Tab-separated table of C-alpha atoms in Angstrom:
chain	number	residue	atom	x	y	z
A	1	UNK	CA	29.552	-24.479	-99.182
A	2	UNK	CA	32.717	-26.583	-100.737
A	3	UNK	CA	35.209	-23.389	-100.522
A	4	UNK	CA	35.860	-20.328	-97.721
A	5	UNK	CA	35.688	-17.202	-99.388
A	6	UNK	CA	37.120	-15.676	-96.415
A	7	UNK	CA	40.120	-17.524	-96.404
A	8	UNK	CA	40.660	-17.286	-100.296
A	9	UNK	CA	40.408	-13.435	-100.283
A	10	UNK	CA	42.678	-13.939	-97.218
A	11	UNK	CA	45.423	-16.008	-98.503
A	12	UNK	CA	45.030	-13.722	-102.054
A	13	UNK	CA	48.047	-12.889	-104.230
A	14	UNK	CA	48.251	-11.017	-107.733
A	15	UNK	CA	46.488	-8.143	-108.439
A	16	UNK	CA	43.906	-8.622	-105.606
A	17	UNK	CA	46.589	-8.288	-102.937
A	18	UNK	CA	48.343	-5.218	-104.816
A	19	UNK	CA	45.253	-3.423	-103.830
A	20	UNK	CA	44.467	-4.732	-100.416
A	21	UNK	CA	41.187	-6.058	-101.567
A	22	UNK	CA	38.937	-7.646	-98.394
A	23	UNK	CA	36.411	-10.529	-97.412
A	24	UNK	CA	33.401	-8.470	-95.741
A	25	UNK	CA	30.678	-10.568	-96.141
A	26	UNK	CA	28.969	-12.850	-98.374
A	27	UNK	CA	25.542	-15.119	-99.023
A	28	UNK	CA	24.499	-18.382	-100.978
A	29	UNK	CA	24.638	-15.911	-104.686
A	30	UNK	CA	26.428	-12.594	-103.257
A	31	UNK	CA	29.801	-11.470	-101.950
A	32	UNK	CA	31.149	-8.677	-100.291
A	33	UNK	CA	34.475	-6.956	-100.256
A	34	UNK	CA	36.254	-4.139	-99.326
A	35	UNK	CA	39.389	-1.651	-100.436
A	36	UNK	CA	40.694	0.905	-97.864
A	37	UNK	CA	41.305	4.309	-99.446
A	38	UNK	CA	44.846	3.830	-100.834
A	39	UNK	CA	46.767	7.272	-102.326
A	40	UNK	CA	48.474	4.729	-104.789
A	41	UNK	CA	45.639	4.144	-106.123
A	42	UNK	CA	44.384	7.855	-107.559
A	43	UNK	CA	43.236	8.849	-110.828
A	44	UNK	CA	42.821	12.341	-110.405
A	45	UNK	CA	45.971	14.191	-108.972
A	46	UNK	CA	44.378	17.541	-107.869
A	47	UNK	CA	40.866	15.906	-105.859
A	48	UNK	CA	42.701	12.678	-104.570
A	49	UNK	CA	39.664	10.129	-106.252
A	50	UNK	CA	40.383	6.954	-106.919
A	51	UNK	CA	41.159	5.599	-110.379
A	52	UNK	CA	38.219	3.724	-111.794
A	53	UNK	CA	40.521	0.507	-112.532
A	54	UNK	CA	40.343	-0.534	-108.796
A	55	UNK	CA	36.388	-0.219	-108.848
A	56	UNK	CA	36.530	-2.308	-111.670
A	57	UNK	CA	39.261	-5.170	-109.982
A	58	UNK	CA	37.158	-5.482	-107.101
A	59	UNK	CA	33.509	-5.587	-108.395
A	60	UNK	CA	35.028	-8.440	-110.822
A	61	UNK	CA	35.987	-10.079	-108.048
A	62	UNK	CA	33.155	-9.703	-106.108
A	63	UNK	CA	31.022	-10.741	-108.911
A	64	UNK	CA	33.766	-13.848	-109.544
A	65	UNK	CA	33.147	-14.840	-105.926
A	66	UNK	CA	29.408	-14.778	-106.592
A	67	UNK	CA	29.734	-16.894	-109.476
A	68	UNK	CA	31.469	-20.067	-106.778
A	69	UNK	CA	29.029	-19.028	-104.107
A	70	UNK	CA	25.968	-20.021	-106.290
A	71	UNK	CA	28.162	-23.044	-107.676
A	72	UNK	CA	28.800	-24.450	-104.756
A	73	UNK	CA	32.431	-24.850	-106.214
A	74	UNK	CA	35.521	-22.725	-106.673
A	75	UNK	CA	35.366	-23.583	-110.612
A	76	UNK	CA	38.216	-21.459	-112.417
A	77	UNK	CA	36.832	-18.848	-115.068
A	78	UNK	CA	37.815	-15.949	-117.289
A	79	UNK	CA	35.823	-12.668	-117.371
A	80	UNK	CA	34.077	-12.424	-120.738
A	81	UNK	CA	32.818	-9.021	-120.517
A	82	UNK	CA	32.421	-6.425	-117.913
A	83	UNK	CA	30.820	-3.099	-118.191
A	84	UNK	CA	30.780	-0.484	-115.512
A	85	UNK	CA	28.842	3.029	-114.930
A	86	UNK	CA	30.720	5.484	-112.856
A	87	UNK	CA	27.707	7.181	-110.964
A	88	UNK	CA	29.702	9.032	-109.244
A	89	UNK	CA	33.299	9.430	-108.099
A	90	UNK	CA	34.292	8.084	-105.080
A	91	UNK	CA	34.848	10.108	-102.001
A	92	UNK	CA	38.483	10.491	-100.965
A	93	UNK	CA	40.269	8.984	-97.808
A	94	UNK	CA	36.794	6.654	-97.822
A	95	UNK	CA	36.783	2.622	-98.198
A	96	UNK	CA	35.506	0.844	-101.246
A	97	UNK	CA	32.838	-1.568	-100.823
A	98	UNK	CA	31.707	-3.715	-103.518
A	99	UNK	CA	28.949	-6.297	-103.449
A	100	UNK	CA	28.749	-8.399	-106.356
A	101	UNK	CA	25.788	-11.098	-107.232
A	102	UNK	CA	25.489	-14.022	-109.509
A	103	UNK	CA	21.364	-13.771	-110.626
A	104	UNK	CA	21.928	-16.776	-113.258
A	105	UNK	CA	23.912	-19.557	-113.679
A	106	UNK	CA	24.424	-22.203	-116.576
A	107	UNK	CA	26.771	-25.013	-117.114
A	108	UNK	CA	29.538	-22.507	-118.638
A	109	UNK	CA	28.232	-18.989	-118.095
A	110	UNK	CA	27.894	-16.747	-115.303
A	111	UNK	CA	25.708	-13.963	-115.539
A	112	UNK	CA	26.210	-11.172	-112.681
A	113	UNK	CA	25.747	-7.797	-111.597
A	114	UNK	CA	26.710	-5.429	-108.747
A	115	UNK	CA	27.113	-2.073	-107.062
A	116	UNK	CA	30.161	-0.245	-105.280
A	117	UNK	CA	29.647	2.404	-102.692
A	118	UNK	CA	31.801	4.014	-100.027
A	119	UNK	CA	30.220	3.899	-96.779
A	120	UNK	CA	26.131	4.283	-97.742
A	121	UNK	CA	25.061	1.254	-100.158
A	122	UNK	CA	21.877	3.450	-101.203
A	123	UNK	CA	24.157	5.984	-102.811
A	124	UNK	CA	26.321	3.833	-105.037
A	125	UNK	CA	29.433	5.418	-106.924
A	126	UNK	CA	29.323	2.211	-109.437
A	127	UNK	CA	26.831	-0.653	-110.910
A	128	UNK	CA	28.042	-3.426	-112.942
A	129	UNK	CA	26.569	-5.881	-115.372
A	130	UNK	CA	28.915	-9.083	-116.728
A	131	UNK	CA	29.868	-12.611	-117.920
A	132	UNK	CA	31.978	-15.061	-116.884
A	133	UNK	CA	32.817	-18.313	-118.977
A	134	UNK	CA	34.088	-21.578	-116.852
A	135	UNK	CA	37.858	-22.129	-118.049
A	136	UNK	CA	37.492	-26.216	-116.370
A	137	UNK	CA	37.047	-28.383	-119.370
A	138	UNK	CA	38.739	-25.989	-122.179
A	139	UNK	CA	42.474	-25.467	-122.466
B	1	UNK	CA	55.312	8.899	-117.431
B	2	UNK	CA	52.079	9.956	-116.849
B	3	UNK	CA	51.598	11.427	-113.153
B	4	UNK	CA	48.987	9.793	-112.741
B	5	UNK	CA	49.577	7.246	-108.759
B	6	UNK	CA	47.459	4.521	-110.327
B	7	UNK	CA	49.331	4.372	-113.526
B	8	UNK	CA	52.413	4.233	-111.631
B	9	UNK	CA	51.190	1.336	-109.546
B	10	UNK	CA	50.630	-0.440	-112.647
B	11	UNK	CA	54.146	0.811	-113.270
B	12	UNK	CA	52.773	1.451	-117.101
B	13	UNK	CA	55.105	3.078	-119.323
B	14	UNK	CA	54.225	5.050	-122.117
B	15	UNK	CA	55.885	4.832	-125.757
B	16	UNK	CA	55.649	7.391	-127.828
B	17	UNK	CA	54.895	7.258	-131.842
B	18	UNK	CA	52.631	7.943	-134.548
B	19	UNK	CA	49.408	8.434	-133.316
B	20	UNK	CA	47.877	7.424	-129.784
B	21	UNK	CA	50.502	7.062	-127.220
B	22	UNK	CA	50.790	2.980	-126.515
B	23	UNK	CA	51.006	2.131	-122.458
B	24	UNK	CA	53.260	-0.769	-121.462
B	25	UNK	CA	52.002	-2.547	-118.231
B	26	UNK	CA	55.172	-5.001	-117.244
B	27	UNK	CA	54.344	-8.185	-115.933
B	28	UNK	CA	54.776	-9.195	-112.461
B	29	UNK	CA	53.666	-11.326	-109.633
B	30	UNK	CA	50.606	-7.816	-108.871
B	31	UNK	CA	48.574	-8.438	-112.308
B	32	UNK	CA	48.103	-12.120	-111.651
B	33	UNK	CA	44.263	-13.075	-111.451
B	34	UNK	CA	43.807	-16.687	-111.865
B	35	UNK	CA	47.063	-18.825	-111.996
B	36	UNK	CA	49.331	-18.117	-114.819
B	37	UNK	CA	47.043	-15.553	-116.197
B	38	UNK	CA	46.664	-11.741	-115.815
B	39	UNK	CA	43.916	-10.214	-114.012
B	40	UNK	CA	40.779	-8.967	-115.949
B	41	UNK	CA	40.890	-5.950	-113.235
B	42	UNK	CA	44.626	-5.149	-114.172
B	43	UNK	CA	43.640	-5.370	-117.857
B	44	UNK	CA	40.707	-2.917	-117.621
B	45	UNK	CA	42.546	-0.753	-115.421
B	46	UNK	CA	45.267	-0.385	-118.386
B	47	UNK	CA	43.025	-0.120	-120.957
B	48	UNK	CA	41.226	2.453	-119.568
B	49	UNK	CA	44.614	4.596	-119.186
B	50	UNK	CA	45.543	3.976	-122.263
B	51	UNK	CA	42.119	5.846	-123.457
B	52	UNK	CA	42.713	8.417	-121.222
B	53	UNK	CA	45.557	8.740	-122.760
B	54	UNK	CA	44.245	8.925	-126.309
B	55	UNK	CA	42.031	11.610	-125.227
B	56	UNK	CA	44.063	13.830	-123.565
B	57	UNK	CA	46.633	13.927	-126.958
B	58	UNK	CA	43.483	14.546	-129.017
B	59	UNK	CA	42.356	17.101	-126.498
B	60	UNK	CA	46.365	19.075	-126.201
B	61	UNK	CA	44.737	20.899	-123.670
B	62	UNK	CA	46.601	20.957	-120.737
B	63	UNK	CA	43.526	22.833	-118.165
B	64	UNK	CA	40.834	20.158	-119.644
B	65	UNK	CA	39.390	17.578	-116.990
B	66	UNK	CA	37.876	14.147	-117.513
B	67	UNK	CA	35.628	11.763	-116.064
B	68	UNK	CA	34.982	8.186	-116.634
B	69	UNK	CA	31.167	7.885	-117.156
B	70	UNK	CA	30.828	4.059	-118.099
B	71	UNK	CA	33.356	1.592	-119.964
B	72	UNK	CA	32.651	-1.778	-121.098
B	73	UNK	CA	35.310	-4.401	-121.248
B	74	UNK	CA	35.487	-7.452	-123.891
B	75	UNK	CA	37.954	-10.011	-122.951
B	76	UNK	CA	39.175	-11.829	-126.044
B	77	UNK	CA	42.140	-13.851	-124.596
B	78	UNK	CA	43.738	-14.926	-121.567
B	79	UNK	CA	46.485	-12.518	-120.573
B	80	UNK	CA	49.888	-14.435	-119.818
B	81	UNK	CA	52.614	-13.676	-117.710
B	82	UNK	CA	53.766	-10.797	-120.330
B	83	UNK	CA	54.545	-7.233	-120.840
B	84	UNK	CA	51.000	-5.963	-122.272
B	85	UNK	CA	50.183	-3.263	-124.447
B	86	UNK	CA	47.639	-1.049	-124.908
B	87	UNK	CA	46.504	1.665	-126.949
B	88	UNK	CA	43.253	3.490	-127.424
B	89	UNK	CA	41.609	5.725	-130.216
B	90	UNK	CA	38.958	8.755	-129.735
B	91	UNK	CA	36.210	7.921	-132.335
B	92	UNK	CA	34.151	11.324	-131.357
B	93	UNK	CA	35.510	14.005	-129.555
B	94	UNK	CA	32.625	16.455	-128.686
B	95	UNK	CA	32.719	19.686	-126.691
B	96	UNK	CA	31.576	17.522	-123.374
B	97	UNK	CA	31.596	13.828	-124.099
B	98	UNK	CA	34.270	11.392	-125.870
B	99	UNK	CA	33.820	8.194	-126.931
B	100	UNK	CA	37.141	6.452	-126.665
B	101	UNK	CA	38.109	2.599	-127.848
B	102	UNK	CA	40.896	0.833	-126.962
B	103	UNK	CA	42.730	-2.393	-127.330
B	104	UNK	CA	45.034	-4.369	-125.158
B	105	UNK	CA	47.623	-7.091	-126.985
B	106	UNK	CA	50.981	-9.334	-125.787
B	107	UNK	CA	52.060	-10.691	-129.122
B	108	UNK	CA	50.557	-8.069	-131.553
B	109	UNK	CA	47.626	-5.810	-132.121
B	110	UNK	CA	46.062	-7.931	-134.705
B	111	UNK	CA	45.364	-10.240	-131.577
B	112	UNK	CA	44.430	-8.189	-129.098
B	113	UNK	CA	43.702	-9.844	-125.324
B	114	UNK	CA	40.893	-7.755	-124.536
B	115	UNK	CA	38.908	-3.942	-125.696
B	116	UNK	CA	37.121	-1.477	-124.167
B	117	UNK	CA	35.004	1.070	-125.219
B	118	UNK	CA	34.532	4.148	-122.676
B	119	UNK	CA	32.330	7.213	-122.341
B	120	UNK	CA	34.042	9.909	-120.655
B	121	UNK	CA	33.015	13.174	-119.873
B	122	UNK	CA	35.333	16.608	-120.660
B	123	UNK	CA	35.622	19.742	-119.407
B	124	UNK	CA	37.304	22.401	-120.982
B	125	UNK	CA	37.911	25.644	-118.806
């Protein structure tokens, strides 16, 4: 592997360090990260669950990391579509975990899918389907 | 400002006008993806408030509750280190589901930087 995924989600700024996103794991097409239950980050006032905007930042990133994983190569790119299901909401006070996977890769596209769950992967609160485009050789 | 914790970590604004409400994320250092361009996360996070939004003027129903069931996210254009806007538009508004589009722009709506299009669920009391 040509980058450490650990140390990039590490060293993160932007949007991925506003929400305290983290490196769990990761394999040669998958990658695994984590948010702690933050109350800056609810949706719904009254039952404390979490805004679906953070699912969304960290199962693109997750799904991002993929995409480098099975390129070998931290190759900058720009989401071209992302669609999310909310299967559920997400239990309050509990950590997001998000495992994204890249299941086919051309020269310019990444295509990639993933679930979020909060403690018990066979009970996911989100699944994701998307695109990423290579940004390297166009301006 | 809507009370909403994750709308105010976005520190969106909200300006008021004919029609849907438009939210105004401000740019800073905590939407950054990518260098030197917002993050598609950030983006979809504000786009989704901003249907939210939509709905719950349509709705003027103070006691109604929503839930996101699915949203898909196009991203047109990179997203540069600007104030972005956002504003969405109920195209159905049933007695449990609303189907809710929305666009995000910088430099105006005619080129917007990304859209969504969201199913969320209602419930009235």
């Amino acid at each position: 592997m040509t980058f450490d995924l650990q140390a990039l989600v590490a060293r993160m700024e932007g949007h991925g360090r506003l929400l305290g996103l983290q490196y769990r794991a990761h394999g040669d097409d998958w990658a695994e990260l984590a948010i702690p239950y933050d109350p800056r980050q609810i949706g719904q006032v009254d039952s404390g669950v979490l805004a679906s905007g953070p699912i969304l930042t960290i199962m693109d990133v997750a799904t991002s990391a993929a995409v480098w994983l099975k390129r070998g190569a931290f190759l900058p790119h720009a989401t071209l579509d992302m669609r999310v299901d909310y299967l559920r909401p997400a239990t309050p006070g509990k950590t997001v975990i998000g495992r994204g996977e890249c299941y086919r890769l051309t020269r310019s596209i990444g295509f990639v899918r993933g679930q979020a769950h909060d403690g018990d992967p066979d009970d996911p609160i989100a699944h994701v389907a998307g695109t990423f485009m290579t940004t390297a050789d166009i301006s | 400002m809507i009370d909403i914790p994750y709308a105010r970590l976005l520190g969106l604004d909200i300006e008021h006008g004919e029609g849907a409400p438009v939210l105004v994320m401000p740019f800073d250092t905590g939407k950054l993806g990518r260098p030197g361009f917002l993050h598609g996360g950030a983006i979809g996070g504000l786009l989704e408030m901003a249907a939210v939004a939509a709905l719950l003027q349509q709705l003027d129903d103070a006691s109604a509750q929503w839930k996101p069931i699915n949203v898909t996210v196009d991203y047109m254009r990179g997203g540069r280190e600007l104030p972005t806007r956002a504003r969405g538009r109920v195209t159905r508004l049933g007695s449990r589901i609303a189907n809710v589009e929305a666009i995000a722009w910088q430099e105006s709506p005619e080129k917007p930087i990304a859209a969504a299009r969201m199913n969320i669920m209602i419930k009235r009391k």
